[in-house]
């Protein structure tokens, strides 16, 4: 089955954002969707596709034009994220592009002018691919407990440690790496950009997962890797935790947007399916159970859309707070999973077959409650504000 005709309109979309939405939609359907199965079989999106994404302006639309970007706002990044999900590419390229765009913002906001000029144009063209490495085998939620260490040496740092579950880990050229440069606690954390060709850097396995089959997710190893002073984000040690907290709000927003589109798609696919499937002499849609379930799902997707649109507007106005962003992330992804599960059930056995889009949506949704801060951590954030 091909991708959906779902039409997404939101109050925060200006005319040029809608234009980008239309052009991205056409490009994704024609140039990228036909390769989806190959990437899923390979467990990775190949470099040629990344270069093609750069050519079509899909990488970093919100990076200023002077650095090779599209010169847009986060609204442009948001429609891109929504369209990738709508096109049925959320389970692979969507995560890759989202992560890459986030890395571009770490560099835009905190790197030296020299590094921005060197890296950002190549990130927008797809020549350089970005990753963010926070999680370690021993710690994920408790970021302050990270053990990867960066020791000061003349001209830079020596990095030693290990990271796990890193999106774009196999493809990445630039890895924003969370390191300990000081004492225990948040003030001892710094972000260093490790370049993948540095001696001592090594990629581990491309990890096998329940979902996101086209997304490379990896272990990374750092054995005495030299990182020059210029690659310390913010130019001063100890700013890493603050930088992460600032950028994580956007990562949560992207997750929330993806969850909402996935719910909207699920409802649409299911309505189409139950109208065409006949059981005991009548369409599945004609049963009141089906109508009530779908009425509930559609209502939940609609509430989620209103909520995410409000959060997006706040983000664009610069007034989005950490608590609201955490509320959006846990609620939308929890609701998404319930909606998708009901929709899959209404497909019967066909819902379990990956050739049906509902199966892929359900499979790829599970991780959204885990990454970008687990939903339990989101509730910890909300509870702090009670
Ligand atoms: C497909 C995938 C891609 C990922 N991509 C990246 C990436 O690109 N970069 C990166 O750095 N990381 C990435 N991650 C890692 C992800 O962010 C972590 O898995 C997540 O933050 C949870 O950390 P953990 O796995 O160590 O779980 P843990 O922190 O060990 O948590 C285990 C359980 O304890 C709960 N828990 C933890 N603390 C509390 C608390 N205070 N109160 C109540 N419950 C609590 C958690 O919610 C969870 O249920 C990815 C993960 C996956 C699965």
Tab-separated table of C-alpha atoms and ligand atoms in Angstrom:
chain	number	residue	atom	x	y	z
A	1	UNK	CA	0.000	0.000	0.000
A	2	UNK	CA	1.364	3.476	-0.829
A	3	UNK	CA	1.460	6.483	1.453
A	4	UNK	CA	-1.510	8.528	2.573
A	5	UNK	CA	-3.358	11.519	1.164
A	6	UNK	CA	-3.697	12.950	4.692
A	7	UNK	CA	-3.864	16.717	4.522
A	8	UNK	CA	-2.279	18.476	7.464
A	9	UNK	CA	-3.148	22.121	8.089
A	10	UNK	CA	-2.263	24.004	11.252
A	11	UNK	CA	-2.558	27.632	12.358
A	12	UNK	CA	1.225	27.927	12.797
A	13	UNK	CA	1.862	27.165	9.106
A	14	UNK	CA	2.528	30.343	7.158
A	15	UNK	CA	2.179	30.480	3.376
A	16	UNK	CA	5.820	29.604	2.706
A	17	UNK	CA	5.642	26.716	5.168
A	18	UNK	CA	2.638	25.316	3.276
A	19	UNK	CA	4.596	25.708	0.034
A	20	UNK	CA	7.478	23.738	1.534
A	21	UNK	CA	5.005	21.102	2.690
A	22	UNK	CA	3.672	20.658	-0.847
A	23	UNK	CA	7.077	20.430	-2.474
A	24	UNK	CA	8.501	18.100	0.194
A	25	UNK	CA	5.452	15.847	-0.186
A	26	UNK	CA	6.040	15.412	-3.915
A	27	UNK	CA	9.784	14.819	-3.510
A	28	UNK	CA	9.357	12.243	-0.727
A	29	UNK	CA	6.794	10.279	-2.688
A	30	UNK	CA	8.726	10.271	-5.945
A	31	UNK	CA	12.371	10.135	-4.899
A	32	UNK	CA	12.459	8.468	-1.483
A	33	UNK	CA	9.408	6.280	-0.801
A	34	UNK	CA	10.296	3.742	-3.545
A	35	UNK	CA	13.562	2.925	-1.676
A	36	UNK	CA	11.928	2.294	1.703
A	37	UNK	CA	11.973	-1.494	1.563
A	38	UNK	CA	15.591	-1.635	0.427
A	39	UNK	CA	16.681	0.545	3.352
A	40	UNK	CA	14.664	-1.623	5.736
A	41	UNK	CA	16.386	-4.757	4.412
A	42	UNK	CA	19.792	-3.065	4.723
A	43	UNK	CA	19.090	-1.677	8.216
A	44	UNK	CA	20.398	1.711	7.107
A	45	UNK	CA	19.680	4.576	4.715
A	46	UNK	CA	22.599	4.822	2.293
A	47	UNK	CA	24.864	7.862	1.767
A	48	UNK	CA	23.500	8.477	-1.755
A	49	UNK	CA	20.056	9.046	-0.254
A	50	UNK	CA	21.523	11.527	2.232
A	51	UNK	CA	23.180	13.442	-0.624
A	52	UNK	CA	19.910	13.392	-2.543
A	53	UNK	CA	18.106	14.711	0.541
A	54	UNK	CA	20.630	17.563	0.616
A	55	UNK	CA	20.102	18.268	-3.073
A	56	UNK	CA	16.337	18.560	-2.540
A	57	UNK	CA	16.699	20.860	0.480
A	58	UNK	CA	15.432	18.317	3.005
A	59	UNK	CA	18.355	18.726	5.404
A	60	UNK	CA	18.302	21.659	7.818
A	61	UNK	CA	15.623	23.926	6.305
A	62	UNK	CA	15.856	26.078	9.460
A	63	UNK	CA	19.607	26.727	9.244
A	64	UNK	CA	20.428	30.278	8.015
A	65	UNK	CA	21.232	30.691	4.320
A	66	UNK	CA	24.723	32.038	5.094
A	67	UNK	CA	25.579	28.507	6.301
A	68	UNK	CA	23.973	26.823	3.313
A	69	UNK	CA	20.618	26.125	4.980
A	70	UNK	CA	17.083	26.934	3.885
A	71	UNK	CA	16.889	30.123	5.970
A	72	UNK	CA	13.562	29.059	7.490
A	73	UNK	CA	12.321	28.595	11.051
A	74	UNK	CA	11.520	25.597	13.230
A	75	UNK	CA	8.106	25.607	11.497
A	76	UNK	CA	9.917	24.491	8.329
A	77	UNK	CA	11.673	21.690	10.230
A	78	UNK	CA	8.333	20.708	11.754
A	79	UNK	CA	6.499	20.318	8.432
A	80	UNK	CA	9.417	18.333	7.117
A	81	UNK	CA	9.186	15.976	10.116
A	82	UNK	CA	5.415	15.652	9.662
A	83	UNK	CA	5.697	14.977	5.939
A	84	UNK	CA	8.346	12.297	6.377
A	85	UNK	CA	6.014	10.530	8.814
A	86	UNK	CA	3.023	10.993	6.507
A	87	UNK	CA	4.991	9.570	3.582
A	88	UNK	CA	5.555	6.323	5.481
A	89	UNK	CA	9.262	7.048	6.024
A	90	UNK	CA	9.076	7.765	9.759
A	91	UNK	CA	10.489	4.327	10.575
A	92	UNK	CA	13.813	5.095	9.005
A	93	UNK	CA	14.818	8.256	7.298
A	94	UNK	CA	12.549	10.377	9.513
A	95	UNK	CA	14.553	9.670	12.662
A	96	UNK	CA	17.830	10.106	10.785
A	97	UNK	CA	16.898	13.482	9.344
A	98	UNK	CA	15.403	14.690	12.641
A	99	UNK	CA	18.550	13.752	14.561
A	100	UNK	CA	20.770	15.332	11.906
A	101	UNK	CA	18.794	18.607	12.034
A	102	UNK	CA	19.099	18.647	15.818
A	103	UNK	CA	22.868	18.288	15.561
A	104	UNK	CA	22.943	21.187	13.104
A	105	UNK	CA	21.242	23.318	15.769
A	106	UNK	CA	23.773	22.325	18.439
A	107	UNK	CA	26.468	23.505	16.030
A	108	UNK	CA	24.623	26.662	14.999
A	109	UNK	CA	23.930	27.656	18.611
A	110	UNK	CA	27.185	26.675	20.327
A	111	UNK	CA	30.069	26.090	17.873
A	112	UNK	CA	32.662	28.724	16.915
A	113	UNK	CA	32.042	30.726	13.751
A	114	UNK	CA	34.886	28.880	12.060
A	115	UNK	CA	33.385	25.470	12.806
A	116	UNK	CA	29.908	26.624	11.774
A	117	UNK	CA	31.282	27.754	8.400
A	118	UNK	CA	33.178	24.510	7.985
A	119	UNK	CA	30.475	22.035	9.042
A	120	UNK	CA	27.013	23.483	8.424
A	121	UNK	CA	27.178	23.810	4.599
A	122	UNK	CA	28.306	20.183	4.417
A	123	UNK	CA	25.521	19.142	6.772
A	124	UNK	CA	22.916	20.824	4.586
A	125	UNK	CA	24.314	19.112	1.495
A	126	UNK	CA	24.379	15.691	3.168
A	127	UNK	CA	28.166	15.339	2.894
A	128	UNK	CA	28.418	15.302	6.701
A	129	UNK	CA	25.893	13.411	8.858
A	130	UNK	CA	25.294	14.218	12.533
A	131	UNK	CA	24.527	12.197	15.659
A	132	UNK	CA	24.052	13.010	19.364
A	133	UNK	CA	25.679	10.595	21.816
A	134	UNK	CA	24.329	10.883	25.357
A	135	UNK	CA	23.279	7.382	26.393
A	136	UNK	CA	25.803	4.875	27.774
A	137	UNK	CA	25.458	1.199	28.657
A	138	UNK	CA	25.325	2.149	32.362
A	139	UNK	CA	23.075	5.194	32.164
A	140	UNK	CA	20.365	6.791	30.058
A	141	UNK	CA	17.740	8.667	32.061
A	142	UNK	CA	20.265	9.794	34.665
A	143	UNK	CA	22.440	11.858	32.340
A	144	UNK	CA	24.470	13.285	35.197
A	145	UNK	CA	25.857	9.789	35.806
A	146	UNK	CA	27.636	9.517	32.454
A	147	UNK	CA	31.174	8.118	32.594
A	148	UNK	CA	32.650	9.000	29.189
A	149	UNK	CA	35.548	11.208	30.190
A	150	UNK	CA	37.339	14.040	28.393
A	151	UNK	CA	40.723	14.811	29.975
A	152	UNK	CA	42.387	18.136	29.193
A	153	UNK	CA	45.657	17.863	27.245
A	154	UNK	CA	47.565	20.598	25.360
A	155	UNK	CA	45.408	21.808	22.455
A	156	UNK	CA	42.377	19.693	23.253
A	157	UNK	CA	40.984	16.674	25.080
A	158	UNK	CA	41.463	12.908	25.197
A	159	UNK	CA	38.080	11.162	25.200
A	160	UNK	CA	37.578	7.675	26.638
A	161	UNK	CA	34.281	5.841	27.016
A	162	UNK	CA	31.384	4.125	25.338
A	163	UNK	CA	27.943	5.133	24.060
A	164	UNK	CA	24.956	3.022	23.066
A	165	UNK	CA	21.664	3.284	21.111
A	166	UNK	CA	23.009	6.168	19.006
A	167	UNK	CA	20.775	7.097	16.050
A	168	UNK	CA	22.792	7.625	12.834
A	169	UNK	CA	25.679	5.918	14.661
A	170	UNK	CA	26.829	3.952	11.614
A	171	UNK	CA	26.550	6.867	9.198
A	172	UNK	CA	27.628	9.768	11.412
A	173	UNK	CA	30.626	11.974	10.647
A	174	UNK	CA	30.067	14.472	13.480
A	175	UNK	CA	29.080	13.166	16.887
A	176	UNK	CA	28.007	15.621	19.584
A	177	UNK	CA	29.351	13.610	22.515
A	178	UNK	CA	28.331	14.157	26.118
A	179	UNK	CA	31.498	13.955	28.227
A	180	UNK	CA	32.539	14.504	31.796
A	181	UNK	CA	35.152	17.251	31.966
A	182	UNK	CA	34.772	18.045	35.657
A	183	UNK	CA	33.453	16.887	39.015
A	184	UNK	CA	30.275	14.844	39.520
A	185	UNK	CA	27.014	16.654	38.806
A	186	UNK	CA	25.647	18.748	35.980
A	187	UNK	CA	28.418	21.386	36.069
A	188	UNK	CA	31.020	18.763	35.166
A	189	UNK	CA	29.409	17.947	31.805
A	190	UNK	CA	30.534	19.304	28.421
A	191	UNK	CA	29.651	18.593	24.784
A	192	UNK	CA	32.518	17.773	22.429
A	193	UNK	CA	32.081	17.222	18.702
A	194	UNK	CA	33.983	14.054	17.838
A	195	UNK	CA	34.858	13.694	14.150
A	196	UNK	CA	34.442	10.108	13.029
A	197	UNK	CA	37.818	9.990	11.283
A	198	UNK	CA	39.656	10.720	14.563
A	199	UNK	CA	42.056	8.010	15.660
A	200	UNK	CA	40.621	5.838	18.446
A	201	UNK	CA	36.983	6.321	17.455
A	202	UNK	CA	35.211	3.095	16.573
A	203	UNK	CA	31.668	2.067	15.670
A	204	UNK	CA	30.208	-1.083	17.192
A	205	UNK	CA	27.190	-3.074	16.034
A	206	UNK	CA	24.257	-1.692	14.117
A	207	UNK	CA	21.766	-2.886	16.752
A	208	UNK	CA	18.765	-5.000	15.766
A	209	UNK	CA	15.496	-3.493	16.957
A	210	UNK	CA	11.743	-4.219	17.217
A	211	UNK	CA	10.993	-1.294	14.912
A	212	UNK	CA	12.593	1.488	12.855
A	213	UNK	CA	14.191	-1.098	10.569
A	214	UNK	CA	15.836	1.402	8.214
A	215	UNK	CA	17.388	3.422	11.048
A	216	UNK	CA	20.980	2.694	12.060
A	217	UNK	CA	21.249	2.596	15.875
A	218	UNK	CA	24.710	1.877	17.196
A	219	UNK	CA	27.277	1.385	19.851
A	220	UNK	CA	30.179	3.841	19.700
A	221	UNK	CA	33.603	3.457	21.317
A	222	UNK	CA	36.121	6.159	22.206
A	223	UNK	CA	39.661	4.991	22.983
A	224	UNK	CA	41.891	7.952	23.788
A	225	UNK	CA	40.374	9.993	20.957
A	226	UNK	CA	41.997	13.422	20.559
A	227	UNK	CA	39.435	16.221	20.150
A	228	UNK	CA	40.754	19.761	19.542
A	229	UNK	CA	39.738	22.664	21.798
A	230	UNK	CA	37.719	24.212	18.955
A	231	UNK	CA	35.311	21.246	19.077
A	232	UNK	CA	34.189	22.052	22.631
A	233	UNK	CA	30.668	23.451	22.200
A	234	UNK	CA	30.159	26.805	23.887
A	235	UNK	CA	33.937	27.325	24.153
A	236	UNK	CA	33.913	26.719	27.927
A	237	UNK	CA	33.777	23.553	29.997
A	238	UNK	CA	30.711	22.794	32.099
A	239	UNK	CA	27.967	24.144	29.829
A	240	UNK	CA	26.906	20.768	28.410
A	241	UNK	CA	23.958	20.038	30.659
A	242	UNK	CA	22.372	23.422	30.011
A	243	UNK	CA	22.945	23.043	26.241
A	244	UNK	CA	21.326	19.598	26.285
A	245	UNK	CA	18.277	20.767	28.225
A	246	UNK	CA	17.766	23.620	25.760
A	247	UNK	CA	17.924	21.388	22.697
A	248	UNK	CA	15.978	18.491	24.204
A	249	UNK	CA	12.820	20.612	24.189
A	250	UNK	CA	12.972	20.613	20.373
A	251	UNK	CA	13.674	16.878	20.257
A	252	UNK	CA	10.535	16.327	22.377
A	253	UNK	CA	8.534	18.558	20.082
A	254	UNK	CA	9.600	16.529	17.036
A	255	UNK	CA	8.612	13.334	18.848
A	256	UNK	CA	5.210	14.814	19.737
A	257	UNK	CA	4.576	15.947	16.147
A	258	UNK	CA	5.486	12.493	14.830
A	259	UNK	CA	3.112	10.846	17.316
A	260	UNK	CA	0.208	13.049	16.244
A	261	UNK	CA	0.711	12.451	12.506
A	262	UNK	CA	0.967	8.727	13.160
A	263	UNK	CA	-2.411	8.771	14.999
A	264	UNK	CA	-4.046	10.750	12.197
A	265	UNK	CA	-2.711	8.293	9.635
A	266	UNK	CA	-3.821	5.284	11.664
A	267	UNK	CA	-7.399	6.554	11.853
A	268	UNK	CA	-7.467	7.295	8.141
A	269	UNK	CA	-6.042	3.910	7.120
A	270	UNK	CA	-8.423	2.103	9.453
A	271	UNK	CA	-11.544	3.901	8.244
A	272	UNK	CA	-10.598	2.956	4.670
A	273	UNK	CA	-9.957	-0.638	5.674
A	274	UNK	CA	-13.102	-1.282	7.730
A	275	UNK	CA	-15.303	0.122	4.984
A	276	UNK	CA	-13.898	-2.355	2.474
A	277	UNK	CA	-13.658	-5.485	4.652
A	278	UNK	CA	-16.792	-7.620	4.971
A	279	UNK	CA	-17.447	-10.042	7.884
A	280	UNK	CA	-20.644	-12.040	8.468
A	281	UNK	CA	-22.200	-10.349	5.445
A	282	UNK	CA	-21.592	-6.717	6.323
A	283	UNK	CA	-18.728	-4.222	6.364
A	284	UNK	CA	-16.638	-4.127	9.552
A	285	UNK	CA	-17.518	-0.424	9.640
A	286	UNK	CA	-21.212	-1.276	10.089
A	287	UNK	CA	-20.639	-2.739	13.553
A	288	UNK	CA	-21.271	-0.296	16.354
A	289	UNK	CA	-18.130	-1.479	18.167
A	290	UNK	CA	-16.047	-0.368	15.162
A	291	UNK	CA	-17.799	2.987	14.951
A	292	UNK	CA	-17.353	3.671	18.682
A	293	UNK	CA	-13.689	2.633	18.671
A	294	UNK	CA	-12.961	4.818	15.669
A	295	UNK	CA	-14.952	7.702	17.117
A	296	UNK	CA	-12.754	7.506	20.231
A	297	UNK	CA	-9.538	7.256	18.178
A	298	UNK	CA	-10.469	10.191	15.975
A	299	UNK	CA	-11.341	12.305	19.011
A	300	UNK	CA	-8.021	11.475	20.676
A	301	UNK	CA	-6.088	12.275	17.490
A	302	UNK	CA	-7.967	15.561	17.228
A	303	UNK	CA	-7.255	16.560	20.838
A	304	UNK	CA	-3.593	15.674	20.257
A	305	UNK	CA	-3.515	17.863	17.140
A	306	UNK	CA	-4.980	20.850	19.022
A	307	UNK	CA	-2.450	20.320	21.825
A	308	UNK	CA	0.584	19.964	19.538
A	309	UNK	CA	-0.462	23.011	17.498
A	310	UNK	CA	-0.608	25.052	20.693
A	311	UNK	CA	2.844	23.794	21.741
A	312	UNK	CA	4.252	24.539	18.278
A	313	UNK	CA	2.916	28.082	18.394
A	314	UNK	CA	4.518	28.596	21.805
A	315	UNK	CA	7.785	27.210	20.497
A	316	UNK	CA	7.741	29.584	17.548
A	317	UNK	CA	6.905	32.505	19.876
A	318	UNK	CA	9.799	31.522	22.155
A	319	UNK	CA	7.491	30.880	25.126
A	320	UNK	CA	7.461	27.070	25.250
A	321	UNK	CA	8.436	25.857	28.729
A	322	UNK	CA	9.968	22.572	29.756
A	323	UNK	CA	6.876	21.387	31.655
A	324	UNK	CA	4.480	21.884	28.725
A	325	UNK	CA	6.896	20.214	26.332
A	326	UNK	CA	7.172	17.215	28.712
A	327	UNK	CA	3.361	17.051	29.015
A	328	UNK	CA	3.032	16.983	25.224
A	329	UNK	CA	5.660	14.285	24.786
A	330	UNK	CA	4.299	11.762	27.337
A	331	UNK	CA	0.625	12.314	26.632
A	332	UNK	CA	0.844	12.276	22.835
A	333	UNK	CA	3.038	9.172	22.699
A	334	UNK	CA	0.967	7.247	25.290
A	335	UNK	CA	-2.239	8.152	23.431
A	336	UNK	CA	-0.624	7.304	20.106
A	337	UNK	CA	0.113	3.793	21.264
A	338	UNK	CA	-3.471	3.233	22.477
A	339	UNK	CA	-4.942	4.612	19.238
A	340	UNK	CA	-2.625	2.559	17.042
A	341	UNK	CA	-3.360	-0.596	18.977
A	342	UNK	CA	-7.138	-0.164	18.542
A	343	UNK	CA	-6.666	0.572	14.845
A	344	UNK	CA	-4.480	-2.494	14.355
A	345	UNK	CA	-7.094	-4.658	16.105
A	346	UNK	CA	-9.758	-3.490	13.631
A	347	UNK	CA	-7.565	-4.785	10.779
A	348	UNK	CA	-7.650	-8.339	12.151
A	349	UNK	CA	-4.747	-10.496	10.937
A	350	UNK	CA	-3.878	-8.044	8.184
A	351	UNK	CA	-2.933	-5.556	10.890
A	352	UNK	CA	-0.048	-7.823	11.840
A	353	UNK	CA	1.406	-7.900	8.327
A	354	UNK	CA	4.081	-5.317	7.639
A	355	UNK	CA	2.805	-4.766	4.109
A	356	UNK	CA	-0.062	-2.922	5.813
A	357	UNK	CA	0.902	0.556	6.995
A	358	UNK	CA	-0.937	0.153	10.311
A	359	UNK	CA	1.481	-2.650	11.243
A	360	UNK	CA	4.492	-0.433	10.528
A	361	UNK	CA	3.035	2.506	12.434
A	362	UNK	CA	2.347	0.301	15.485
A	363	UNK	CA	5.809	-1.277	15.392
A	364	UNK	CA	7.650	2.031	15.024
A	365	UNK	CA	5.572	3.834	17.664
A	366	UNK	CA	6.840	1.832	20.640
A	367	UNK	CA	10.138	3.647	20.971
A	368	UNK	CA	8.560	7.088	21.206
A	369	UNK	CA	7.649	6.420	24.852
A	370	UNK	CA	11.305	5.602	25.562
A	371	UNK	CA	13.531	8.102	23.789
A	372	UNK	CA	13.908	11.878	24.106
A	373	UNK	CA	13.518	11.210	27.840
A	374	UNK	CA	11.268	8.314	28.865
A	375	UNK	CA	7.619	9.074	29.599
A	376	UNK	CA	8.344	8.454	33.300
A	377	UNK	CA	11.038	11.143	33.196
A	378	UNK	CA	8.524	13.453	31.477
A	379	UNK	CA	6.170	12.953	34.420
A	380	UNK	CA	9.044	13.667	36.842
A	381	UNK	CA	9.484	17.020	35.032
A	382	UNK	CA	5.748	17.794	35.170
A	383	UNK	CA	5.530	16.729	38.834
A	384	UNK	CA	8.357	19.109	39.802
A	385	UNK	CA	6.112	21.951	38.695
A	386	UNK	CA	3.040	20.904	40.703
B	1	LIG	C1	15.852	3.318	18.878
B	1	LIG	C2	16.545	4.192	19.892
B	1	LIG	C3	17.265	5.308	19.462
B	1	LIG	C4	17.940	6.103	20.386
B	1	LIG	N1	18.692	7.165	19.928
B	1	LIG	C5	19.503	7.806	20.818
B	1	LIG	C6	20.434	8.775	20.358
B	1	LIG	O1	20.503	9.118	19.169
B	1	LIG	N2	21.278	9.352	21.270
B	1	LIG	C7	21.234	9.022	22.588
B	1	LIG	O2	22.023	9.558	23.347
B	1	LIG	N3	20.354	8.106	23.067
B	1	LIG	C8	19.492	7.490	22.207
B	1	LIG	N4	18.622	6.542	22.669
B	1	LIG	C9	18.606	6.212	24.080
B	1	LIG	C10	17.373	6.669	24.853
B	1	LIG	O3	17.340	8.061	24.951
B	1	LIG	C11	17.419	5.971	26.223
B	1	LIG	O4	17.167	4.594	25.994
B	1	LIG	C12	16.421	6.541	27.208
B	1	LIG	O5	16.783	7.843	27.594
B	1	LIG	C13	16.296	5.681	28.466
B	1	LIG	O6	17.538	5.389	29.009
B	1	LIG	P1	17.901	3.854	29.372
B	1	LIG	O7	17.619	3.041	28.182
B	1	LIG	O8	19.236	3.819	29.957
B	1	LIG	O9	16.820	3.475	30.468
B	1	LIG	P2	16.969	3.690	32.053
B	1	LIG	O10	17.354	5.096	32.321
B	1	LIG	O11	17.805	2.608	32.615
B	1	LIG	O12	15.463	3.492	32.534
B	1	LIG	C14	14.881	2.189	32.815
B	1	LIG	C15	13.463	2.413	33.332
B	1	LIG	O13	13.521	3.180	34.542
B	1	LIG	C16	12.654	4.299	34.446
B	1	LIG	N5	13.170	5.414	35.235
B	1	LIG	C17	14.385	6.003	35.120
B	1	LIG	N6	14.487	7.022	35.989
B	1	LIG	C18	13.299	7.103	36.654
B	1	LIG	C19	12.760	7.963	37.661
B	1	LIG	N7	13.477	8.966	38.175
B	1	LIG	N8	11.507	7.732	38.087
B	1	LIG	C20	10.768	6.725	37.570
B	1	LIG	N9	11.214	5.878	36.634
B	1	LIG	C21	12.455	6.070	36.166
B	1	LIG	C22	12.633	4.619	32.963
B	1	LIG	O14	11.533	5.446	32.619
B	1	LIG	C23	12.598	3.238	32.361
B	1	LIG	O15	11.280	2.768	32.368
B	1	LIG	C24	17.874	5.776	21.772
B	1	LIG	C25	17.134	4.678	22.195
B	1	LIG	C26	16.472	3.890	21.281
B	1	LIG	C27	15.704	2.686	21.777
